[in-house]
Coordinates of C-alpha atoms and ligand atoms in Angstrom, one line a residue:
X1 CA 15.7 10.5 -17.2
X2 CA 15.1 8.3 -14.2
X3 CA 12.7 11.0 -13.0
X4 CA 10.8 11.1 -16.2
X5 CA 10.5 7.3 -16.1
X6 CA 9.1 7.5 -12.6
X7 CA 6.5 10.2 -13.5
X8 CA 5.5 8.3 -16.7
X9 CA 5.2 5.1 -14.8
X10 CA 3.1 6.8 -12.1
X11 CA 0.6 7.8 -14.8
X12 CA 0.5 4.4 -16.3
X13 CA 0.1 2.6 -13.0
X14 CA -3.1 4.4 -12.3
X15 CA -4.8 1.7 -14.4
X16 CA -3.5 -1.2 -12.2
X17 CA -4.2 -1.6 -8.5
X18 CA -3.8 -0.3 -5.0
X19 CA -5.7 2.9 -4.0
X20 CA -4.3 4.1 -7.4
X21 CA -1.5 6.7 -7.5
X22 CA -3.7 9.5 -6.2
X23 CA -5.0 7.7 -3.1
X24 CA -1.5 6.4 -2.1
X25 CA 0.1 9.9 -2.7
X26 CA -2.7 11.5 -0.6
X27 CA -2.2 9.1 2.3
X28 CA 1.6 9.6 2.3
X29 CA 1.5 13.3 2.0
X30 CA -1.0 13.7 4.8
X31 CA 1.0 11.3 6.9
X32 CA 4.2 13.4 6.4
X33 CA 2.5 16.4 8.1
X34 CA 2.1 14.3 11.3
X35 CA 5.7 13.1 11.6
X36 CA 7.8 14.3 14.5
X37 CA 11.0 16.2 13.7
X38 CA 13.0 13.1 14.5
X39 CA 10.8 10.9 12.2
X40 CA 11.1 13.5 9.4
X41 CA 14.9 13.2 9.7
X42 CA 14.7 9.4 9.8
X43 CA 12.5 9.2 6.8
X44 CA 14.7 11.6 4.8
X45 CA 17.7 9.3 5.5
X46 CA 15.9 6.4 3.8
X47 CA 14.3 8.2 0.9
X48 CA 16.0 7.9 -2.5
X49 CA 17.4 11.3 -3.8
X50 CA 14.8 11.6 -6.5
X51 CA 11.9 11.9 -4.1
X52 CA 13.2 15.3 -2.9
X53 CA 12.2 14.4 0.6
X54 CA 8.5 13.5 -0.3
X55 CA 7.2 10.2 1.0
X56 CA 4.4 10.5 -1.6
X57 CA 6.8 10.1 -4.4
X58 CA 7.5 6.5 -3.6
X59 CA 4.0 5.5 -2.3
X60 CA 3.2 3.7 -5.5
X61 CA 6.5 2.0 -6.0
X62 CA 5.2 -1.5 -5.0
X63 CA 2.6 -1.3 -7.8
X64 CA 5.1 0.0 -10.4
X65 CA 7.6 -2.9 -9.9
X66 CA 5.1 -5.7 -10.4
X67 CA 3.7 -4.4 -13.7
X68 CA 5.2 -5.3 -17.1
X69 CA 4.0 -1.9 -18.4
X70 CA 6.0 0.0 -15.9
X71 CA 8.8 -2.4 -15.1
X72 CA 9.2 -4.4 -18.3
X73 CA 12.8 -5.5 -17.6
X74 CA 12.4 -6.7 -14.1
X75 CA 8.8 -7.2 -13.1
X76 CA 9.2 -11.0 -12.9
X77 CA 11.6 -10.6 -10.1
X78 CA 8.9 -8.9 -8.0
X79 CA 5.9 -11.1 -8.7
X80 CA 6.4 -12.7 -5.3
X81 CA 5.2 -9.4 -3.7
X82 CA 1.8 -9.3 -5.5
X83 CA -0.1 -11.2 -2.9
X84 CA 1.2 -8.8 -0.1
X85 CA -1.2 -6.0 -1.3
X86 CA -4.4 -7.6 0.1
X87 CA -6.1 -10.3 2.2
X88 CA -9.3 -12.0 1.5
X89 CA -11.9 -13.5 3.9
X90 CA -14.6 -16.1 3.1
X91 CA -17.6 -14.6 1.4
X92 CA -19.9 -12.7 3.7
X93 CA -17.8 -13.6 6.7
X94 CA -17.7 -10.3 8.6
X95 CA -14.6 -10.8 10.7
X96 CA -10.9 -11.5 10.1
X97 CA -8.9 -14.5 11.3
X98 CA -5.2 -14.5 10.9
X99 CA -4.8 -18.3 10.9
X100 CA -7.7 -18.9 8.5
X101 CA -7.1 -16.0 6.1
X102 CA -3.4 -15.3 6.2
X103 CA -1.9 -18.7 7.1
X104 CA -0.4 -17.1 10.1
X105 CA 1.5 -20.1 11.4
X106 CA 3.6 -20.5 8.2
X107 CA 3.6 -18.2 5.2
X108 CA 1.8 -15.0 6.4
X109 CA 1.7 -13.9 2.7
X110 CA -1.0 -11.2 2.9
X111 CA -1.1 -7.5 3.7
X112 CA -1.3 -8.2 7.4
X113 CA 1.9 -10.3 7.4
X114 CA 3.6 -7.8 5.1
X115 CA 2.9 -4.9 7.5
X116 CA 4.1 -6.8 10.5
X117 CA 7.2 -8.0 8.6
X118 CA 8.2 -4.6 7.2
X119 CA 7.5 -2.8 10.4
X120 CA 10.0 -5.1 12.1
X121 CA 12.6 -4.7 9.3
X122 CA 12.3 -0.9 9.4
X123 CA 12.8 -0.9 13.2
X124 CA 15.7 -3.3 13.1
X125 CA 19.0 -1.4 13.5
X126 CA 20.8 -4.6 12.4
X127 CA 19.3 -4.5 8.9
X128 CA 21.3 -2.7 6.2
X129 CA 20.2 0.6 4.7
X130 CA 19.0 -0.9 1.4
X131 CA 16.7 -3.3 3.3
X132 CA 15.3 -0.6 5.5
X133 CA 14.7 1.7 2.6
X134 CA 12.8 -1.1 0.9
X135 CA 10.9 -1.8 4.1
X136 CA 9.9 1.9 4.2
X137 CA 8.7 1.9 0.6
X138 CA 6.6 -1.2 1.2
X139 CA 5.2 0.0 4.5
X140 CA 4.1 3.4 3.1
X141 CA 2.2 1.6 0.3
X142 CA 0.7 -1.3 2.3
X143 CA -0.6 0.9 5.1
X144 CA -2.4 2.7 2.3
X145 CA -3.7 -0.5 0.8
X146 CA -4.9 -1.9 4.1
X147 CA -7.3 1.1 4.4
X148 CA -8.9 0.5 1.0
X149 CA -11.9 -1.6 2.2
X150 CA -11.7 -4.0 -0.8
X151 CA -8.1 -4.9 -0.1
X152 CA -9.7 -7.0 2.7
X153 CA -12.5 -8.2 0.6
X154 CA -14.2 -11.5 -0.1
X155 CA -12.3 -14.4 -1.6
X156 CA -15.0 -15.5 -4.1
X157 CA -14.9 -12.2 -6.0
X158 CA -11.2 -11.3 -5.5
X159 CA -12.0 -8.2 -3.4
X160 CA -14.6 -7.0 -5.8
X161 CA -12.5 -7.4 -8.9
X162 CA -14.9 -10.0 -10.3
X163 CA -18.1 -8.0 -9.5
X164 CA -18.8 -6.1 -12.7
X165 CA -21.3 -3.5 -13.6
X166 CA -21.7 0.3 -14.4
X167 CA -20.7 3.3 -12.4
X168 CA -22.5 6.4 -13.8
X169 CA -23.1 4.3 -17.0
X170 CA -19.4 3.5 -17.4
X171 CA -18.5 -0.3 -17.3
X172 CA -16.2 -1.1 -14.5
X173 CA -15.8 -3.5 -11.5
X174 CA -16.4 -2.8 -7.8
X175 CA -12.7 -2.9 -6.9
X176 CA -11.7 -0.3 -9.5
X177 CA -14.5 1.9 -8.3
X178 CA -12.9 2.0 -4.8
X179 CA -9.3 2.1 -6.0
X180 CA -9.9 4.9 -8.5
X181 CA -13.2 6.0 -9.8
X182 CA -14.8 7.5 -6.7
X183 CA -11.6 9.6 -6.0
X184 CA -11.3 10.7 -9.6
X185 CA -15.0 11.8 -9.7
X186 CA -14.6 13.7 -6.4
X187 CA -11.5 15.6 -7.6
X188 CA -13.0 16.2 -11.0
X189 CA -16.4 17.5 -9.9
X190 CA -15.5 19.3 -6.7
X191 CA -11.9 20.3 -6.9
X192 CA -11.4 21.4 -10.6
X193 CA -9.6 18.2 -11.2
X194 CA -6.7 19.5 -9.1
X195 CA -5.3 16.9 -6.7
X196 CA -3.5 19.6 -4.7
X197 CA -6.9 21.3 -3.9
X198 CA -8.2 17.9 -2.8
X199 CA -5.2 17.4 -0.6
X200 CA -5.8 20.8 1.1
X201 CA -9.4 19.9 1.7
X202 CA -8.4 16.5 3.3
X203 CA -5.7 18.2 5.4
X204 CA -8.3 20.6 6.7
X205 CA -10.7 17.7 7.5
X206 CA -7.9 16.0 9.4
X207 CA -7.4 19.1 11.5
X208 CA -11.0 19.9 12.1
X209 CA -13.6 17.1 11.8
X210 CA -11.2 14.3 12.6
X211 CA -8.8 16.2 15.0
X212 CA -10.3 14.5 18.1
X213 CA -9.9 11.0 16.5
X214 CA -6.2 11.2 15.9
X215 CA -4.9 9.9 19.2
X216 CA -7.5 7.0 19.3
X217 CA -6.6 6.0 15.7
X218 CA -2.9 6.1 16.4
X219 CA -2.9 3.4 19.0
X220 CA -3.6 -0.3 19.2
X221 CA -6.3 -1.4 21.6
X222 CA -4.7 -3.2 24.6
X223 CA -6.2 -6.6 23.5
X224 CA -4.4 -6.5 20.2
X225 CA -1.9 -9.2 21.1
X226 CA 0.1 -9.4 17.9
X227 CA 2.1 -6.2 17.7
X228 CA 2.0 -2.9 19.4
X229 CA 3.5 -0.9 16.6
X230 CA 1.0 -1.6 13.8
X231 CA -2.4 -3.0 14.7
X232 CA -3.1 -4.4 11.3
X233 CA -5.8 -6.9 12.4
X234 CA -7.9 -4.0 13.8
X235 CA -7.6 -2.0 10.5
X236 CA -8.6 -5.2 8.5
X237 CA -11.6 -5.7 10.8
X238 CA -12.7 -2.1 10.2
X239 CA -12.7 -2.8 6.4
X240 CA -14.6 -6.0 6.8
X241 CA -17.3 -4.3 8.8
X242 CA -17.6 -1.6 6.2
X243 CA -17.7 -4.3 3.4
X244 CA -20.6 -6.2 5.0
X245 CA -22.6 -3.0 5.8
X246 CA -22.0 -0.7 2.8
X247 CA -19.3 -1.5 0.3
X248 CA -20.8 -4.8 -1.0
X249 CA -24.3 -3.4 -1.0
X250 CA -26.0 -1.6 -3.8
X251 CA -28.2 1.5 -3.7
X252 CA -31.2 -0.7 -2.4
X253 CA -29.0 -2.3 0.2
X254 CA -29.0 -5.5 -1.7
X255 CA -25.8 -7.6 -1.5
X256 CA -23.7 -7.5 -4.7
X257 CA -22.1 -10.6 -6.1
X258 CA -20.3 -11.9 -9.2
X259 CA -23.5 -13.1 -10.9
X260 CA -25.2 -9.8 -10.7
X261 CA -24.4 -6.7 -12.8
X262 CA -24.5 -3.6 -10.7
X263 CA -25.8 -0.2 -11.7
X264 CA -24.4 2.4 -9.3
X265 CA -24.4 6.2 -9.4
X266 CA -25.4 9.2 -7.4
X267 CA -26.9 7.4 -4.4
X268 CA -24.0 5.0 -3.9
X269 CA -21.4 7.7 -4.5
X270 CA -23.0 10.3 -2.2
X271 CA -23.5 7.8 0.7
X272 CA -20.0 6.2 0.4
X273 CA -17.6 9.0 -0.5
X274 CA -17.4 10.1 3.2
X275 CA -16.3 6.6 4.1
X276 CA -13.6 6.7 1.5
X277 CA -12.3 10.0 2.7
X278 CA -12.3 8.8 6.3
X279 CA -10.3 5.7 5.2
X280 CA -7.7 7.9 3.4
X281 CA -7.3 10.0 6.6
X282 CA -7.2 7.0 8.9
X283 CA -4.5 5.5 6.7
X284 CA -2.4 8.6 7.0
X285 CA -2.8 8.7 10.8
X286 CA -1.8 5.1 11.1
X287 CA 1.2 5.5 8.7
X288 CA 2.6 8.5 10.7
X289 CA 1.8 6.7 14.0
X290 CA 3.8 3.6 12.9
X291 CA 6.9 5.7 11.8
X292 CA 6.8 7.9 14.9
X293 CA 6.7 4.8 17.1
X294 CA 9.5 3.1 15.3
X295 CA 11.7 6.2 15.6
X296 CA 10.9 6.6 19.2
X297 CA 11.7 3.0 20.0
X298 CA 14.9 3.3 18.2
X299 CA 16.1 6.3 20.1
X300 CA 15.7 4.3 23.3
X301 CA 17.5 1.3 21.6
X302 CA 20.5 3.5 20.6
X303 CA 20.6 5.0 24.0
X304 CA 20.5 1.6 25.6
X305 CA 23.3 0.3 23.4
X306 CA 25.5 3.3 23.8
X307 CA 25.2 3.4 27.5
X308 CA 24.5 0.1 29.1
X309 CA 24.5 1.6 32.6
X310 CA 21.3 3.5 31.8
X311 CA 19.5 0.6 30.2
X312 CA 17.2 0.2 33.2
X313 CA 16.4 3.9 33.3
X314 CA 15.8 3.8 29.5
X315 CA 13.3 0.9 29.9
X316 CA 11.5 2.7 32.7
X317 CA 11.1 5.9 30.6
X318 CA 9.8 3.8 27.7
X319 CA 7.4 2.0 29.9
X320 CA 6.0 5.2 31.4
X321 CA 5.8 6.8 27.9
X322 CA 3.8 3.8 26.7
X323 CA 1.5 4.0 29.7
X324 CA 0.8 7.7 29.0
X325 CA 0.2 7.0 25.3
X326 CA -2.1 4.1 25.8
X327 CA -4.4 5.6 28.5
Ligands
ADE401 N1 -5.9 -7.3 -5.9 C1 -6.2 -6.2 -5.1 N2 -7.0 -6.6 -4.1 C2 -7.3 -7.9 -4.3 C3 -8.0 -8.8 -3.5 N3 -8.7 -8.4 -2.4 N4 -8.1 -10.1 -4.0 C4 -7.4 -10.4 -5.1 N5 -6.7 -9.6 -5.8 C5 -6.6 -8.3 -5.4
ZN402 ZN1 -1.1 -2.1 -3.6
ZN403 ZN1 -6.7 -2.3 -5.4

């Protein structure tokens, strides 16, 4: 019964927000293939029983809980989490500033703050199991969201939600086009409408075209001061650069805005679908990277707690491991 509800709500939610169920499930499923054995065990420990060990089964949970369609009894209790799915920058500002855009010194209520916060919670051995499970569910979803370019969009058009027009003659808005329509079209036309076939294709891309990018994408640049587990400011800046150069530009390279109805089709789709696929794959690399790092840190933490005599040795090992990983 619960299971049926979950499946039904997943179908429903595909009309709301985030990457859409398909995008989030693809990111999570790809990420799971890159988990270490220890991370796989760690994740299973925090997954609810009905996921049968699949991260992808809960990847859309944060969208489901906030919608009256999918959570009619309880959605009001989750509305606080709605603003954690995105961050907006001033219109045509092509960089991200934590203080300006996410109120970093106080509230931090944006996808950047959420990722930093839930990363800490998931890594904190003093949190109870329920809290760490919730942190995992949010983290899987938000690391997907933060790789959808328009989840770091312009404030004046609410990340493309207010920019309306036609995509292959169907009325829509720019945000929905990136959450859903491009992925749907790709799967329908090139993969017989079979998500599993598309997953296999992306998995193959990850292991061939993008294999040499994985280690680079998994680490934070050394000047990323905020946090060395999840470099969310870097991921947001990647979106914003894409937004200024491609996402917010029509087929003639003209900027799109709320007072202009776009007409997009073959040219926009063909030149942008590769960007979308790279963002899905990058999202999965970052998600697995964050979980793997948390689990590794924890092993050292447990070791240190269990055997204080070795704490210095443990830190040296960790330090050397980090040196190796970062250079
Ligand atoms: N919902 C999803 N993304 C959004 C954004 N960038 N701004 C406002 N609402 C959103
Ligand atoms: Zn979302
Ligand atoms: Zn969205």
